[in-house]
C-alpha cells in the first residue's frame, strides 16, 4: 500500500472517465455484456409498471418527500440525514463542489468518478494505492493523517473486496469527511460490513445507488446518508428538482419491504453465481489466470498475461469484459468480469478458453 500524488488534470496514464458501458456501445452493442455491473434482466416487471404509472403525473414538478421518507425509514434514520440524488455519481460532484477540503485522498483501485469529480472542482488529489500482494485490503494507517476527505468503496469496484466496517470506521476523525461508496452493498448477502444507518461515526457520508441491483442506470437515482449539516450543504449545491418524478417513484419502490426481500434473494443467488464463475476461472490457473479475492461483489477482478489481447479476442468471440488499466493501481494485465447466470458464465468460460489458445498460437 502506498500513497501517490495524483495532481494534474489527466489522472496520469489512467482514463478516469472510462466506464464499463463504453465496452458495449456502438460495435459492442451485440456482445454478451460482462462489462457493466448492472444486474441482468432488470428492472423487473413490477418496477417497470410502477415507473410507467408515474408518467401521467409528469406535468407536476417532482416532490421528493415521500421517497426521502421511505429511504430514511429503510435505514432507520431521520429524513434530515437523507439526500436523494440523480444517481450516486451526482453525489461525487456535489461533494467535490460543496465541501471545503484541503487534502482529499482517494483509496484506489476503485470507481474513478470520485477522483474525476474532485479534479474537475479544482482539487489536488492524493491516492492511496492498495496492493495485490495485500489482497487489495485497506490498512487505515496508510491514509495520511492530515487528509480531510477520504473516499473508499465497499465492496470496492473493481477489486470486489469487502472491507470490514470497523476498519473503515477507524478512518474517521474530527475534521475529516469519510465518504464510503456502498453502491454494491445490497449485492452482499445480509449487507454485512455496511455503514449505512450508522450515526456514531464522525464525518461519515455513505452513498447508495439503486442502479446496480434494479437496472436503473438510465433513470439515474441514488442517495446520500450523512449528518444533517452535511446533507444541507450538499443540498444547497444541487440544482432545483434534481431527481425526476419517475426516479422518485422508483426510489420509493426499491426500498419497500417487497423490494428489499427480492434484493436479498438476488444477493444470495448472485453469490452462488459468482462462486461458479470464480471456480471456472481458477481452472485456468496453469495458464496464468488469477482471480483477486476473496470476491464479495457482483463482479470479479482477473489478472492474466496479455489481458488486453485476450479482451480483444473475446470481443471477436462475442463477449465484452471491462478493461482494468483505467483504474489507478492496475495495468493492462487486469480485466473485470461481471457475475452472470451459470449459462452465460459457461459460454464465457468456453470463449475465454478459445481466446487464450488463439493469442498463444
Short mmCIF file of C-alpha atoms in Angstrom, two decimals:
data_model
loop_
_atom_site.label_atom_id
_atom_site.label_comp_id
_atom_site.label_asym_id
_atom_site.label_seq_id
_atom_site.Cartn_x
_atom_site.Cartn_y
_atom_site.Cartn_z
CA UNK A 1 0.00 0.00 0.00
CA UNK A 2 1.44 3.35 -0.98
CA UNK A 3 0.41 6.99 -1.34
CA UNK A 4 0.75 8.76 -4.70
CA UNK A 5 0.25 12.39 -5.65
CA UNK A 6 -2.39 12.45 -8.38
CA UNK A 7 -2.30 16.16 -9.08
CA UNK A 8 -2.76 17.37 -12.61
CA UNK A 9 -5.66 17.29 -14.99
CA UNK A 10 -5.40 13.93 -16.74
CA UNK A 11 -5.01 11.42 -13.96
CA UNK A 12 -1.70 10.29 -15.44
CA UNK A 13 -1.99 7.24 -17.69
CA UNK A 14 -5.43 6.33 -16.39
CA UNK A 15 -8.57 7.40 -18.21
CA UNK A 16 -10.73 8.26 -15.21
CA UNK A 17 -13.77 8.87 -17.41
CA UNK A 18 -13.79 5.40 -18.96
CA UNK A 19 -16.61 3.20 -17.66
CA UNK A 20 -17.87 -0.27 -18.46
CA UNK A 21 -20.70 0.92 -20.68
CA UNK A 22 -18.10 2.03 -23.25
CA UNK A 23 -17.41 -1.66 -23.92
CA UNK A 24 -20.95 -2.32 -25.12
CA UNK A 25 -21.75 0.80 -27.11
CA UNK A 26 -21.70 1.08 -30.90
CA UNK A 27 -19.91 -2.00 -32.31
CA UNK A 28 -20.16 -3.68 -28.89
CA UNK A 29 -23.94 -3.47 -28.61
CA UNK A 30 -24.45 -7.05 -29.82
CA UNK A 31 -21.91 -8.56 -27.44
CA UNK A 32 -22.78 -10.59 -24.35
CA UNK A 33 -22.28 -7.99 -21.64
CA UNK A 34 -19.93 -8.91 -18.80
CA UNK A 35 -18.53 -5.38 -18.68
CA UNK A 36 -21.36 -3.48 -16.95
CA UNK A 37 -22.15 -4.22 -13.30
CA UNK A 38 -25.93 -3.84 -13.60
CA UNK A 39 -27.84 -6.98 -12.65
CA UNK A 40 -29.12 -8.77 -15.73
CA UNK A 41 -32.86 -8.99 -16.53
CA UNK A 42 -33.68 -5.79 -14.67
CA UNK A 43 -35.67 -3.73 -13.94
CA UNK A 44 -38.26 -6.36 -13.00
CA UNK A 45 -41.76 -6.14 -14.47
CA UNK A 46 -43.36 -4.84 -11.26
CA UNK A 47 -40.84 -1.98 -11.09
CA UNK A 48 -41.32 -1.07 -14.75
CA UNK A 49 -45.06 -0.91 -14.09
CA UNK A 50 -44.57 1.41 -11.11
CA UNK A 51 -42.36 3.71 -13.16
CA UNK A 52 -44.74 3.66 -16.12
CA UNK A 53 -47.60 4.53 -13.78
CA UNK A 54 -45.82 7.74 -12.81
CA UNK A 55 -45.80 9.12 -16.35
CA UNK A 56 -49.31 10.51 -16.06
CA UNK A 57 -48.07 12.99 -13.46
CA UNK A 58 -45.17 14.44 -15.45
CA UNK A 59 -46.86 17.85 -15.67
CA UNK A 60 -46.19 18.37 -11.96
CA UNK A 61 -42.80 19.29 -10.53
CA UNK A 62 -41.11 16.40 -8.69
CA UNK A 63 -41.87 16.12 -4.99
CA UNK A 64 -39.24 14.03 -3.24
CA UNK A 65 -40.72 14.00 0.26
CA UNK A 66 -42.28 10.53 0.14
CA UNK A 67 -39.18 8.93 -1.42
CA UNK A 68 -36.90 10.67 1.04
CA UNK A 69 -39.01 9.46 3.96
CA UNK A 70 -39.02 5.91 2.55
CA UNK A 71 -35.22 5.87 2.25
CA UNK A 72 -34.87 7.26 5.78
CA UNK A 73 -37.18 4.56 7.15
CA UNK A 74 -35.30 1.85 5.27
CA UNK A 75 -32.12 2.81 7.16
CA UNK A 76 -33.73 3.82 10.45
CA UNK A 77 -32.70 7.47 10.07
CA UNK A 78 -34.45 10.84 10.30
CA UNK A 79 -35.18 12.41 6.93
CA UNK A 80 -32.69 15.21 7.68
CA UNK A 81 -29.94 12.62 7.15
CA UNK A 82 -31.04 11.72 3.59
CA UNK A 83 -30.40 13.43 0.26
CA UNK A 84 -31.79 12.00 -2.97
CA UNK A 85 -29.54 12.36 -6.00
CA UNK A 86 -29.55 11.73 -9.73
CA UNK A 87 -27.53 8.56 -9.25
CA UNK A 88 -24.61 8.15 -6.88
CA UNK A 89 -22.40 9.86 -9.46
CA UNK A 90 -24.13 13.19 -8.80
CA UNK A 91 -23.21 12.86 -5.14
CA UNK A 92 -19.50 12.77 -6.00
CA UNK A 93 -19.87 16.04 -7.90
CA UNK A 94 -21.77 17.63 -5.02
CA UNK A 95 -19.15 16.56 -2.51
CA UNK A 96 -16.33 17.88 -4.68
CA UNK A 97 -18.01 21.24 -5.22
CA UNK A 98 -19.73 21.88 -1.91
CA UNK A 99 -17.21 20.76 0.71
CA UNK A 100 -14.22 22.93 1.51
CA UNK A 101 -11.33 20.49 1.76
CA UNK A 102 -7.57 20.93 1.68
CA UNK A 103 -6.24 17.40 1.16
CA UNK A 104 -8.62 14.90 -0.42
CA UNK A 105 -7.45 11.30 -0.65
CA UNK A 106 -9.00 8.57 -2.77
CA UNK A 107 -8.30 4.92 -2.00
CA UNK A 108 -7.59 3.01 -5.22
CA UNK A 109 -8.19 0.85 -7.16
CA UNK A 110 -11.81 1.96 -7.03
CA UNK A 111 -14.53 3.64 -9.05
CA UNK A 112 -12.76 6.56 -10.72
CA UNK A 113 -15.59 9.10 -10.78
CA UNK A 114 -14.91 10.48 -7.25
CA UNK A 115 -11.39 11.47 -8.21
CA UNK A 116 -12.51 12.83 -11.58
CA UNK A 117 -15.14 14.99 -9.86
CA UNK A 118 -12.60 16.30 -7.35
CA UNK A 119 -10.18 17.21 -10.14
CA UNK A 120 -12.91 18.96 -12.10
CA UNK A 121 -13.65 21.05 -8.99
CA UNK A 122 -10.01 22.18 -8.88
CA UNK A 123 -8.73 19.93 -6.10
CA UNK A 124 -5.32 18.29 -5.98
CA UNK A 125 -5.96 14.63 -5.18
CA UNK A 126 -3.70 12.17 -3.38
CA UNK A 127 -4.08 8.44 -3.90
CA UNK A 128 -3.63 5.54 -1.53
CA UNK A 129 -2.95 2.54 -3.75
CA UNK A 130 -3.89 -0.86 -2.35
CA UNK A 131 -1.66 -3.72 -3.43
CA UNK A 132 -2.48 -7.06 -4.97
CA UNK A 133 0.03 -8.65 -2.59
CA UNK A 134 -2.14 -7.48 0.31
CA UNK A 135 -5.33 -8.72 -1.31
CA UNK A 136 -6.26 -5.10 -2.10
CA UNK A 137 -7.23 -4.77 1.57
CA UNK A 138 -7.37 -1.47 3.38
CA UNK A 139 -4.86 -0.56 6.08
CA UNK A 140 -6.31 2.54 7.79
CA UNK A 141 -2.82 3.56 8.88
CA UNK A 142 -1.81 4.08 5.23
CA UNK A 143 -4.18 7.04 4.84
CA UNK A 144 -2.37 10.33 5.59
CA UNK A 145 -3.34 11.71 8.97
CA UNK A 146 -3.96 15.18 7.56
CA UNK A 147 -6.38 14.03 4.86
CA UNK A 148 -9.62 15.90 5.45
CA UNK A 149 -11.63 13.98 2.82
CA UNK A 150 -11.20 10.25 2.29
CA UNK A 151 -13.10 8.25 -0.32
CA UNK A 152 -13.28 4.45 -0.26
CA UNK A 153 -15.60 1.91 -1.88
CA UNK A 154 -17.15 -1.02 -0.03
CA UNK A 155 -17.41 -3.53 -1.60
CA UNK A 156 -14.86 -1.95 -3.87
CA UNK A 157 -15.22 -1.66 -7.62
CA UNK A 158 -13.27 -3.23 -9.37
CA UNK A 159 -11.49 -5.42 -6.80
CA UNK A 160 -14.69 -6.89 -5.30
CA UNK A 161 -13.08 -6.66 -1.86
CA UNK A 162 -15.41 -6.18 1.11
CA UNK A 163 -13.56 -4.25 3.80
CA UNK A 164 -14.51 -4.75 7.47
CA UNK A 165 -16.82 -1.95 8.58
CA UNK A 166 -14.71 -1.30 11.65
CA UNK A 167 -11.55 -0.93 9.54
CA UNK A 168 -13.27 1.78 7.53
CA UNK A 169 -14.72 3.40 10.66
CA UNK A 170 -11.18 3.71 12.02
CA UNK A 171 -10.53 6.22 9.25
CA UNK A 172 -12.94 8.67 10.89
CA UNK A 173 -11.57 11.53 12.94
CA UNK A 174 -12.54 15.11 13.84
CA UNK A 175 -12.31 17.46 10.89
CA UNK A 176 -12.40 14.69 8.28
CA UNK A 177 -15.21 13.73 5.91
CA UNK A 178 -15.23 9.98 5.33
CA UNK A 179 -17.05 9.04 2.12
CA UNK A 180 -17.97 5.37 1.73
CA UNK A 181 -19.34 4.31 -1.63
CA UNK A 182 -21.75 1.44 -0.91
CA UNK A 183 -23.21 1.28 -4.42
CA UNK A 184 -22.83 -2.52 -4.44
CA UNK A 185 -23.58 -3.23 -0.77
CA UNK A 186 -27.10 -4.51 -1.48
CA UNK A 187 -25.49 -7.24 -3.62
CA UNK A 188 -23.74 -8.58 -0.50
CA UNK A 189 -25.85 -11.15 1.38
CA UNK A 190 -27.00 -9.58 4.64
CA UNK A 191 -25.24 -6.32 3.71
CA UNK A 192 -22.61 -7.28 6.24
CA UNK A 193 -19.98 -4.61 6.80
CA UNK A 194 -22.43 -1.86 5.81
CA UNK A 195 -22.07 1.53 7.45
CA UNK A 196 -25.36 2.89 6.11
CA UNK A 197 -27.55 3.79 9.06
CA UNK A 198 -24.62 4.38 11.44
CA UNK A 199 -24.70 7.70 13.26
CA UNK A 200 -21.79 7.07 15.61
CA UNK A 201 -19.01 7.60 13.03
CA UNK A 202 -17.99 11.28 12.85
CA UNK A 203 -17.95 12.81 9.38
CA UNK A 204 -19.41 9.70 7.77
CA UNK A 205 -21.04 10.06 4.35
CA UNK A 206 -22.49 6.90 2.79
CA UNK A 207 -23.52 6.79 -0.85
CA UNK A 208 -26.01 4.28 -2.20
CA UNK A 209 -27.14 3.56 -5.75
CA UNK A 210 -30.32 1.93 -6.99
CA UNK A 211 -28.76 1.47 -10.41
CA UNK A 212 -26.95 -1.81 -9.95
CA UNK A 213 -29.43 -4.17 -8.35
CA UNK A 214 -32.51 -2.75 -10.06
CA UNK A 215 -31.20 -1.95 -13.54
CA UNK A 216 -31.95 1.77 -13.41
CA UNK A 217 -28.78 3.21 -14.94
CA UNK A 218 -30.86 5.11 -17.48
CA UNK A 219 -33.14 6.60 -14.83
CA UNK A 220 -30.40 7.92 -12.51
CA UNK A 221 -31.33 7.54 -8.88
CA UNK A 222 -29.32 7.21 -5.68
CA UNK A 223 -28.95 8.83 -2.29
CA UNK A 224 -26.60 10.16 0.36
CA UNK A 225 -26.73 9.37 4.07
CA UNK A 226 -24.89 11.81 6.34
CA UNK A 227 -25.20 14.21 9.25
CA UNK A 228 -27.89 16.89 8.71
CA UNK A 229 -25.35 19.69 8.33
CA UNK A 230 -23.55 17.83 5.53
CA UNK A 231 -26.84 16.99 3.83
CA UNK A 232 -27.86 20.65 3.98
CA UNK A 233 -24.56 21.75 2.47
CA UNK A 234 -24.84 19.26 -0.40
CA UNK A 235 -28.48 20.18 -1.00
CA UNK A 236 -27.50 23.83 -1.46
CA UNK A 237 -25.19 22.76 -4.29
CA UNK A 238 -27.92 20.80 -6.09
CA UNK A 239 -29.96 22.29 -8.92
CA UNK A 240 -33.69 22.58 -8.42
CA UNK A 241 -35.65 19.33 -8.78
CA UNK A 242 -32.55 17.19 -9.41
CA UNK A 243 -34.39 13.84 -9.29
CA UNK A 244 -37.19 13.23 -11.78
CA UNK A 245 -40.67 12.12 -10.74
CA UNK A 246 -40.24 8.61 -12.26
CA UNK A 247 -36.92 8.24 -10.42
CA UNK A 248 -38.57 9.26 -7.14
CA UNK A 249 -41.27 6.63 -7.65
CA UNK A 250 -38.55 4.07 -8.33
CA UNK A 251 -36.62 5.05 -5.21
CA UNK A 252 -39.68 4.66 -3.02
CA UNK A 253 -40.50 1.30 -4.59
CA UNK A 254 -36.94 -0.06 -4.29
CA UNK A 255 -36.72 0.47 -0.52
CA UNK A 256 -40.11 -1.10 0.21
CA UNK A 257 -40.15 -4.43 2.11
CA UNK A 258 -41.06 -6.43 -1.00
CA UNK A 259 -38.13 -4.98 -2.92
CA UNK A 260 -35.69 -5.49 -0.06
CA UNK A 261 -36.70 -9.15 0.13
CA UNK A 262 -36.20 -9.52 -3.61
CA UNK A 263 -32.81 -7.82 -3.42
CA UNK A 264 -31.75 -10.12 -0.59
CA UNK A 265 -32.73 -13.16 -2.65
CA UNK A 266 -30.84 -11.78 -5.65
CA UNK A 267 -27.76 -11.24 -3.47
CA UNK A 268 -27.70 -14.89 -2.40
CA UNK A 269 -28.26 -16.07 -5.96
CA UNK A 270 -25.52 -13.73 -7.16
CA UNK A 271 -23.09 -15.10 -4.57
CA UNK A 272 -23.71 -18.63 -5.88
CA UNK A 273 -23.26 -17.48 -9.48
CA UNK A 274 -20.05 -15.68 -8.50
CA UNK A 275 -18.68 -18.85 -6.89
CA UNK A 276 -19.40 -20.70 -10.14
CA UNK A 277 -17.58 -18.02 -12.15
CA UNK A 278 -14.57 -18.00 -9.82
CA UNK A 279 -14.32 -21.79 -9.86
CA UNK A 280 -14.35 -21.75 -13.64
CA UNK A 281 -11.70 -19.05 -13.84
CA UNK A 282 -9.47 -20.88 -11.37
CA UNK A 283 -9.29 -23.80 -13.79
CA UNK A 284 -7.18 -21.51 -15.99
CA UNK A 285 -4.59 -21.00 -13.25
CA UNK A 286 -1.99 -23.12 -15.11
CA UNK A 287 -2.23 -20.58 -17.91
CA UNK A 288 -1.52 -17.69 -15.57
CA UNK A 289 -5.09 -16.58 -14.89
CA UNK A 290 -5.53 -15.30 -11.33
CA UNK A 291 -8.67 -14.05 -9.58
CA UNK A 292 -8.30 -11.33 -6.96
CA UNK A 293 -10.15 -12.24 -3.85
CA UNK A 294 -11.98 -13.23 -1.99
CA UNK A 295 -14.56 -11.54 -4.22
CA UNK A 296 -17.71 -10.31 -2.49
CA UNK A 297 -19.34 -8.06 -5.12
CA UNK A 298 -21.29 -8.84 -8.30
CA UNK A 299 -18.06 -8.84 -10.33
CA UNK A 300 -14.54 -10.27 -10.13
CA UNK A 301 -11.14 -8.80 -10.93
CA UNK A 302 -8.95 -11.08 -13.03
CA UNK A 303 -5.25 -10.88 -13.87
CA UNK A 304 -3.68 -12.60 -16.85
CA UNK A 305 -0.70 -12.05 -19.09
CA UNK A 306 -1.78 -10.48 -22.35
CA UNK A 307 -5.13 -9.44 -20.91
CA UNK A 308 -5.57 -6.65 -23.48
CA UNK A 309 -5.17 -9.15 -26.32
CA UNK A 310 -7.48 -11.63 -24.57
CA UNK A 311 -10.11 -8.92 -24.15
CA UNK A 312 -9.94 -8.06 -27.85
CA UNK A 313 -10.21 -11.72 -28.82
CA UNK A 314 -13.19 -12.18 -26.51
CA UNK A 315 -14.93 -9.39 -28.39
CA UNK A 316 -14.39 -11.27 -31.64
CA UNK A 317 -15.93 -14.31 -29.94
CA UNK A 318 -18.95 -12.27 -28.80
CA UNK A 319 -18.15 -11.29 -25.18
CA UNK A 320 -17.39 -7.92 -23.58
CA UNK A 321 -15.41 -7.59 -20.35
CA UNK A 322 -14.23 -4.42 -18.67
CA UNK A 323 -10.61 -3.35 -19.20
CA UNK A 324 -8.73 -2.78 -15.96
CA UNK A 325 -5.96 -0.40 -16.94
CA UNK A 326 -8.10 2.72 -16.47
CA UNK A 327 -8.16 2.11 -12.70
CA UNK A 328 -5.23 3.66 -10.78
CA UNK A 329 -3.21 0.84 -9.26
CA UNK A 330 -3.94 -1.58 -12.12
CA UNK A 331 -2.43 -2.08 -15.56
CA UNK A 332 -3.17 -3.84 -18.85
CA UNK A 333 -2.94 -7.29 -17.24
CA UNK A 334 -6.30 -6.83 -15.50
CA UNK A 335 -9.91 -7.19 -16.57
CA UNK A 336 -13.15 -7.02 -14.60
CA UNK A 337 -15.85 -9.59 -15.26
CA UNK A 338 -19.46 -9.11 -14.15
CA UNK A 339 -21.25 -12.03 -12.50
CA UNK A 340 -23.97 -13.52 -14.67
CA UNK A 341 -26.15 -16.65 -14.59
CA UNK A 342 -24.47 -20.02 -14.99
CA UNK A 343 -25.43 -20.48 -18.61
CA UNK A 344 -23.90 -17.15 -19.58
CA UNK A 345 -20.82 -17.86 -17.47
CA UNK A 346 -20.33 -21.26 -19.07
CA UNK A 347 -20.44 -19.69 -22.52
CA UNK A 348 -17.96 -17.05 -21.41
CA UNK A 349 -15.56 -19.63 -19.98
CA UNK A 350 -15.61 -21.54 -23.25
CA UNK A 351 -14.88 -18.31 -25.12
CA UNK A 352 -12.05 -17.49 -22.70
CA UNK A 353 -10.53 -20.94 -23.29
CA UNK A 354 -10.64 -20.32 -27.03
CA UNK A 355 -9.25 -16.76 -26.68
CA UNK A 356 -6.29 -17.95 -24.63
CA UNK A 357 -5.49 -20.54 -27.29
CA UNK A 358 -5.79 -18.06 -30.15
CA UNK A 359 -3.49 -15.41 -28.68
CA UNK A 360 -0.79 -18.01 -28.00
CA UNK A 361 -0.86 -19.54 -31.46
#
